[in-house]
mmCIF file of C-alpha atoms in Angstrom:
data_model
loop_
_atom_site.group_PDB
_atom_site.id
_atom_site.type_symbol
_atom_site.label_atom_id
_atom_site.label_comp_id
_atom_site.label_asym_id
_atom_site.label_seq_id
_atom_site.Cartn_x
_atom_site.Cartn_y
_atom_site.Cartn_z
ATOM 1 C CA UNK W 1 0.000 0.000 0.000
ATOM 2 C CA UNK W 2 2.543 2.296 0.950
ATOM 3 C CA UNK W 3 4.756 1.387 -2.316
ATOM 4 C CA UNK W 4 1.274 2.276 -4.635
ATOM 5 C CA UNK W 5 1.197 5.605 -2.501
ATOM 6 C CA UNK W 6 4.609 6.479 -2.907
ATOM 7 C CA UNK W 7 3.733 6.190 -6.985
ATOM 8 C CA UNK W 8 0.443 7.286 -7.247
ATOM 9 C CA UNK W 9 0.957 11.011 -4.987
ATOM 10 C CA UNK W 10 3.837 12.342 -7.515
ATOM 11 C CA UNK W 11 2.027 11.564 -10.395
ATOM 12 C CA UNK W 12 -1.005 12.958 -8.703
ATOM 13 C CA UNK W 13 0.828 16.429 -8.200
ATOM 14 C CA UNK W 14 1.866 16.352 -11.423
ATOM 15 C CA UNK W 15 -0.889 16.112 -13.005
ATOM 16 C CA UNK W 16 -2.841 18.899 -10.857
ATOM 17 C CA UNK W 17 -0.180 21.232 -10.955
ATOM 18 C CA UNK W 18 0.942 20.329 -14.343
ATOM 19 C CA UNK W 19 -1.666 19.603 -16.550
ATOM 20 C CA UNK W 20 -3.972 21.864 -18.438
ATOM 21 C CA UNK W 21 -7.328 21.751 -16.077
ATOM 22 C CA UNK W 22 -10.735 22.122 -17.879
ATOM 23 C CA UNK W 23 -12.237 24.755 -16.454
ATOM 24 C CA UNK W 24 -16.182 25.311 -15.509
ATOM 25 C CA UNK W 25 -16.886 28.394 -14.516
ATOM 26 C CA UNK W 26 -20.967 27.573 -13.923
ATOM 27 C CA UNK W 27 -21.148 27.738 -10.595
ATOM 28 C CA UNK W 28 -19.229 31.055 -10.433
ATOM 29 C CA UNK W 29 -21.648 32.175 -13.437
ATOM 30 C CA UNK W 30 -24.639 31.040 -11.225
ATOM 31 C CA UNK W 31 -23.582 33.080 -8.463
ATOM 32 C CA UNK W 32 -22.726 36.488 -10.350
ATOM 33 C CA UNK W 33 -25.924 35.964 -12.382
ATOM 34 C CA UNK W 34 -27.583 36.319 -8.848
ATOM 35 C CA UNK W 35 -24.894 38.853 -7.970
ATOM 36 C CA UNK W 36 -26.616 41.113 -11.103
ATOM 37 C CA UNK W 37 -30.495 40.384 -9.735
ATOM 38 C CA UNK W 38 -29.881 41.488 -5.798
ATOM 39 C CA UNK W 39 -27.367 44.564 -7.596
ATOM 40 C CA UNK W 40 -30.809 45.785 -9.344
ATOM 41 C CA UNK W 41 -32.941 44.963 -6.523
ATOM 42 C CA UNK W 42 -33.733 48.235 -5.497
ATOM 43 C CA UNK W 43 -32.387 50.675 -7.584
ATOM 44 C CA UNK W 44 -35.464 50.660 -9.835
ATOM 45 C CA UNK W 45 -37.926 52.702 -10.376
ATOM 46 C CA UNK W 46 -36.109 54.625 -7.813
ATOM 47 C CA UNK W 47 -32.660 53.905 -5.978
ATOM 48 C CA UNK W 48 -33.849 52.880 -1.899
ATOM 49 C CA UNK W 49 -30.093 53.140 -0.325
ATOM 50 C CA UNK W 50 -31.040 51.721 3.260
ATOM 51 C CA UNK W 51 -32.494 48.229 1.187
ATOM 52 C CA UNK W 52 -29.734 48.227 -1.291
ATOM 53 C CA UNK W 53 -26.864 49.233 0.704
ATOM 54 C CA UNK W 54 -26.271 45.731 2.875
ATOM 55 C CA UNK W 55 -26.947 43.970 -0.294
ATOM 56 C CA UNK W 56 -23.761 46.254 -2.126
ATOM 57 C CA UNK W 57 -21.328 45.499 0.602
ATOM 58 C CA UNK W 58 -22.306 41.055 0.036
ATOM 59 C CA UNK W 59 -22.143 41.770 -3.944
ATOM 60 C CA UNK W 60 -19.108 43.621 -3.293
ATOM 61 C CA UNK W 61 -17.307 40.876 -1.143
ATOM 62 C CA UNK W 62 -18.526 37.888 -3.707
ATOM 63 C CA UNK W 63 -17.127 39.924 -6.896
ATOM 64 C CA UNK W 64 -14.043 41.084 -5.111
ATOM 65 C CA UNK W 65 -13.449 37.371 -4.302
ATOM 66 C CA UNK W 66 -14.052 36.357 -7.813
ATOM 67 C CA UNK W 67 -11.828 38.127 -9.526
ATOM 68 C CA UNK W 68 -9.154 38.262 -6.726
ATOM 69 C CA UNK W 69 -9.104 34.569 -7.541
ATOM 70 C CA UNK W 70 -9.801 33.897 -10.715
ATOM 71 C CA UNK W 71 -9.481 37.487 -12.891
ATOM 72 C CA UNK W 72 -12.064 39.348 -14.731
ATOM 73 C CA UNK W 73 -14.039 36.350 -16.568
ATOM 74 C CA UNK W 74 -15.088 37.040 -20.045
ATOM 75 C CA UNK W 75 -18.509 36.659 -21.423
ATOM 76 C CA UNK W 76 -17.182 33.747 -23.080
ATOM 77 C CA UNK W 77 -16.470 32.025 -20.151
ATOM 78 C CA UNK W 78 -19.241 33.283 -17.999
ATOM 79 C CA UNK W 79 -22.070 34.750 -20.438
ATOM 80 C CA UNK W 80 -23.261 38.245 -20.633
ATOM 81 C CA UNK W 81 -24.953 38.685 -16.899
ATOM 82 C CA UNK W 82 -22.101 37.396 -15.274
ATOM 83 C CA UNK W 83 -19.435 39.129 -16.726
ATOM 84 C CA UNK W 84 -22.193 42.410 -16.446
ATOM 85 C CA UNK W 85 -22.204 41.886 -12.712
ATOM 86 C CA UNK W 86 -18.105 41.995 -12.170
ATOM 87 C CA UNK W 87 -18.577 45.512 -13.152
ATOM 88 C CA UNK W 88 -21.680 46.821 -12.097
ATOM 89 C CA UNK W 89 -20.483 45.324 -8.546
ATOM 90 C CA UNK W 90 -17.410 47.563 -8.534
ATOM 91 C CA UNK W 91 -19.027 50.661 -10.552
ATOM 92 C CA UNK W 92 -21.651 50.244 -7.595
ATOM 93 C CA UNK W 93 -18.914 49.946 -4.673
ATOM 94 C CA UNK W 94 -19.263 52.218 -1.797
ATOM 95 C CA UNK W 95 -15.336 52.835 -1.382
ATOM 96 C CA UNK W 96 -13.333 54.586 -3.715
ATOM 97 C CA UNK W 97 -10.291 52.871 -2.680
ATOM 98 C CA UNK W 98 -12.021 49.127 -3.776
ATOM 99 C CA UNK W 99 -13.027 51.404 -7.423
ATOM 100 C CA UNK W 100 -8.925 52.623 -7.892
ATOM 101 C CA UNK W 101 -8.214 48.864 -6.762
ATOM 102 C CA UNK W 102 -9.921 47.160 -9.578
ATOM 103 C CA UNK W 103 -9.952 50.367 -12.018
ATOM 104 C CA UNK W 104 -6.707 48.892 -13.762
ATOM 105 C CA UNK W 105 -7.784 45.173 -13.891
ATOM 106 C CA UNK W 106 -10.843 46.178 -15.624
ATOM 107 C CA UNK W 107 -8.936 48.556 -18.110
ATOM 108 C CA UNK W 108 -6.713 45.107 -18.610
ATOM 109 C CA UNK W 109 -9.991 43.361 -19.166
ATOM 110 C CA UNK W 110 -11.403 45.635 -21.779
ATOM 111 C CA UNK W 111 -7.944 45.369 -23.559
ATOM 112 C CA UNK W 112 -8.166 41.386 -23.552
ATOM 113 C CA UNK W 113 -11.850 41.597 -24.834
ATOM 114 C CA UNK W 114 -13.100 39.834 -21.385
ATOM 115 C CA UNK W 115 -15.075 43.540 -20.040
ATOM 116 C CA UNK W 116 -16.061 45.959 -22.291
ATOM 117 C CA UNK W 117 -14.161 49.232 -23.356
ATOM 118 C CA UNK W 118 -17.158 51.491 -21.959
ATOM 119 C CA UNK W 119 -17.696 50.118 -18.729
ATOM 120 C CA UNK W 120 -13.485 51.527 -18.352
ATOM 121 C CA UNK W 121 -14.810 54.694 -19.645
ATOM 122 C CA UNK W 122 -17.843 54.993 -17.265
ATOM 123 C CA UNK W 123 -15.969 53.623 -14.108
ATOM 124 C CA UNK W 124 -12.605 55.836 -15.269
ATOM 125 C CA UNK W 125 -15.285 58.536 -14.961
ATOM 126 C CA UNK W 126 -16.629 58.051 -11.376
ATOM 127 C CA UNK W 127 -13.325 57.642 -10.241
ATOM 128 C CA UNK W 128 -12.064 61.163 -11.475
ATOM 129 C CA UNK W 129 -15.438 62.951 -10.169
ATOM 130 C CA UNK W 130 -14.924 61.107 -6.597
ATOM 131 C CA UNK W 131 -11.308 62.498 -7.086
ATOM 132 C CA UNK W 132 -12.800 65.947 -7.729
ATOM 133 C CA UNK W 133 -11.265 65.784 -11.050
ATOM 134 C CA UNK W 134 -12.867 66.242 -14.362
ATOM 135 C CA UNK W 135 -14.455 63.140 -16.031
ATOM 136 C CA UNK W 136 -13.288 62.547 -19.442
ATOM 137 C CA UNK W 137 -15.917 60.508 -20.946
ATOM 138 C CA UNK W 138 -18.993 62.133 -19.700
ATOM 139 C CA UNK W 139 -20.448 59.105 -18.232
ATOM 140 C CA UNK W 140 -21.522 60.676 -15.144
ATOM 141 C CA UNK W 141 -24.746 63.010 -14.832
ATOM 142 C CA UNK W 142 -27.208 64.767 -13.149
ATOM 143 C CA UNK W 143 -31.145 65.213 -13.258
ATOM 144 C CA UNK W 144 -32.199 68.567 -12.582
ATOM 145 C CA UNK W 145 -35.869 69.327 -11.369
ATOM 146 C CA UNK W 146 -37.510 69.368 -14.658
ATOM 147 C CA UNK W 147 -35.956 65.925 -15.261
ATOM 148 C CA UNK W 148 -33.369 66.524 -18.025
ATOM 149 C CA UNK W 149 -30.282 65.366 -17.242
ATOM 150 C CA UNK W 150 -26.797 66.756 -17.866
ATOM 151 C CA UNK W 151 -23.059 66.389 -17.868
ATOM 152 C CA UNK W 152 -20.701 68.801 -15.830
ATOM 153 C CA UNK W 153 -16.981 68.546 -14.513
ATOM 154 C CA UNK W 154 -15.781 67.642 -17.905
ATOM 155 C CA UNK W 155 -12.706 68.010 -19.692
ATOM 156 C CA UNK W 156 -12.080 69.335 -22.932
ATOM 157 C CA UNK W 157 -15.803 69.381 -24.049
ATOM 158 C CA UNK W 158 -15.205 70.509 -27.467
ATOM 159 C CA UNK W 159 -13.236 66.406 -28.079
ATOM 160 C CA UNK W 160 -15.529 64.463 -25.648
ATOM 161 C CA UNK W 161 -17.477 62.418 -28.913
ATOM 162 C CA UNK W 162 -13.415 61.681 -30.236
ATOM 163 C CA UNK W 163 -13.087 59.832 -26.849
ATOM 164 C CA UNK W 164 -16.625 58.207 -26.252
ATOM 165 C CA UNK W 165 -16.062 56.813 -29.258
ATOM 166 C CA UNK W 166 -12.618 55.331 -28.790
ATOM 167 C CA UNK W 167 -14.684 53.586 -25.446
ATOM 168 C CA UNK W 168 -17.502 52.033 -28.103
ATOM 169 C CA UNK W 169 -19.708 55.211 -26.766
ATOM 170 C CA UNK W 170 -22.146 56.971 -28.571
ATOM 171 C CA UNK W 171 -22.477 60.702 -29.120
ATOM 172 C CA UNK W 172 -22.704 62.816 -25.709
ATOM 173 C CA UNK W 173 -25.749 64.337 -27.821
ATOM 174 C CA UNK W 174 -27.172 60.751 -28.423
ATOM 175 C CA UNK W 175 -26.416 59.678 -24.748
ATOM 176 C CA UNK W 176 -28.061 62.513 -22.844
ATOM 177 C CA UNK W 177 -31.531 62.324 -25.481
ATOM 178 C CA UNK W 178 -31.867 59.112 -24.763
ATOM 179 C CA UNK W 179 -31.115 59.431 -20.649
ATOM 180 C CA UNK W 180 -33.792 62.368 -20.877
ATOM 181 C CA UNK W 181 -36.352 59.619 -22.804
ATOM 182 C CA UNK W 182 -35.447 57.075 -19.943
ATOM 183 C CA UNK W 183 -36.038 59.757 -17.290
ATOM 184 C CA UNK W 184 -39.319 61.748 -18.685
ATOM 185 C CA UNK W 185 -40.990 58.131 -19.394
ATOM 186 C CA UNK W 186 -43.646 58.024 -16.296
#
C-alpha cells in the first residue's frame, strides 16, 4: 500500500499542478448571475439606499473574491450577466479605494476583450469625479428638477465624442436624449 502511494501522490501532483485543467466556470456564473439580480434589486424605479446598501457590501465581497481569484471572466467564459455583474459590482462599490483597486484590472480586461471598453470609460469617470477631477468621458450626470439630465466637470468638451467613441460610446448628444427619454418616461 505504501509502495502504490509512494507512486500514485507524484504523479497525482503532477498532473494537478501540471496539466492543463478544464475549467467550468458555472457555478461562479450562477452566483454572479444572482450577484446582477440582488445589484438591481432596489435601484429601480427609484434607488432605496437603506435596502440596497447591505446587499452592495455582500455583492461587493462575492465579486471582489471572484476576480481576486480567478481574474475578470469574459462573457465567453461566464455569459453576458455574469461578466455584467463583475462591473456593475465595482461601478456600484461604496469605497473609492475598492473602485482605484480594480480600475486597472478592468482597463486590462477591456484590452483582452473579457469587459467591455465602456464600462473603463464609465468607471474611469466616477473615479475622477470622486477624485474631484474632471471626467473625461462624460459618463456621469445629473437630473435637474424638470428631469433633463446633464453632464458637468468635464474636460475638454469641445473632443468628448473623439473619446466616447474610442470607449464604443455613442455621441454625448445621443447619450443625454436618450437618458432624458429614460427619465421623462412616467
Amino acid at each position: 500500500m505504501i509502495t502504490k502511494l509512494k507512486y500514485t501522490l507524484p504523479v497525482f501532483i503532477l498532473c494537478f499542478f501540471g496539466c492543463k485543467k478544464t475549467e467550468n466556470y458555472s457555478e461562479v456564473k450562477k452566483t454572479l448571475e444572482q450577484v446582477l439580480v440582488d445589484d438591481q434589486k432596489f435601484r429601480q424605479p427609484t434607488y432605496d439606499y437603506i435596502k440596497q446598501a447591505p446587499i452592495d457590501r455582500k455583492n461587493i465581497k462575492i465579486v471582489t473574491k471572484i476576480i481576486d481569484s480567478l481574474g475578470w471572466l469574459g462573457e465567453d467564459k461566464i455569459g453576458h450577466d455574469a461578466n455584467l455583474a463583475l462591473f456593475l459590482v465595482i461601478q456600484h462599490a461604496d469605497k473609492l479605494e475598492t473602485m482605484e483597486k480594480y480600475l486597472p484590472i478592468l482597463k486590462e480586461a477591456a484590452n483582452k476583450g473579457n469587459a467591455k471598453k465602456e464600462q473603463a470609460a464609465y468607471l474611469i469617470d466616477r473615479v475622477e469625479l470622486l477624485n474631484n477631477r474632471k471626467q473625461i468621458y462624460g459618463t456621469q450626470y445629473s437630473i435637474r428638477k424638470n428631469g433633463t439630465t446633464f453632464i458637468e466637470n468635464l474636460i475638454d468638451s469641445a473632443n468628448v465624442n473623439s473619446r466616447r467613441k474610442s470607449m464604443d460610446l455613442y455621441p454625448l448628444e445621443d447619450y443625454l436624449r436618450k437618458i432624458d427619454s429614460s427619465n421623462n418616461t412616467k
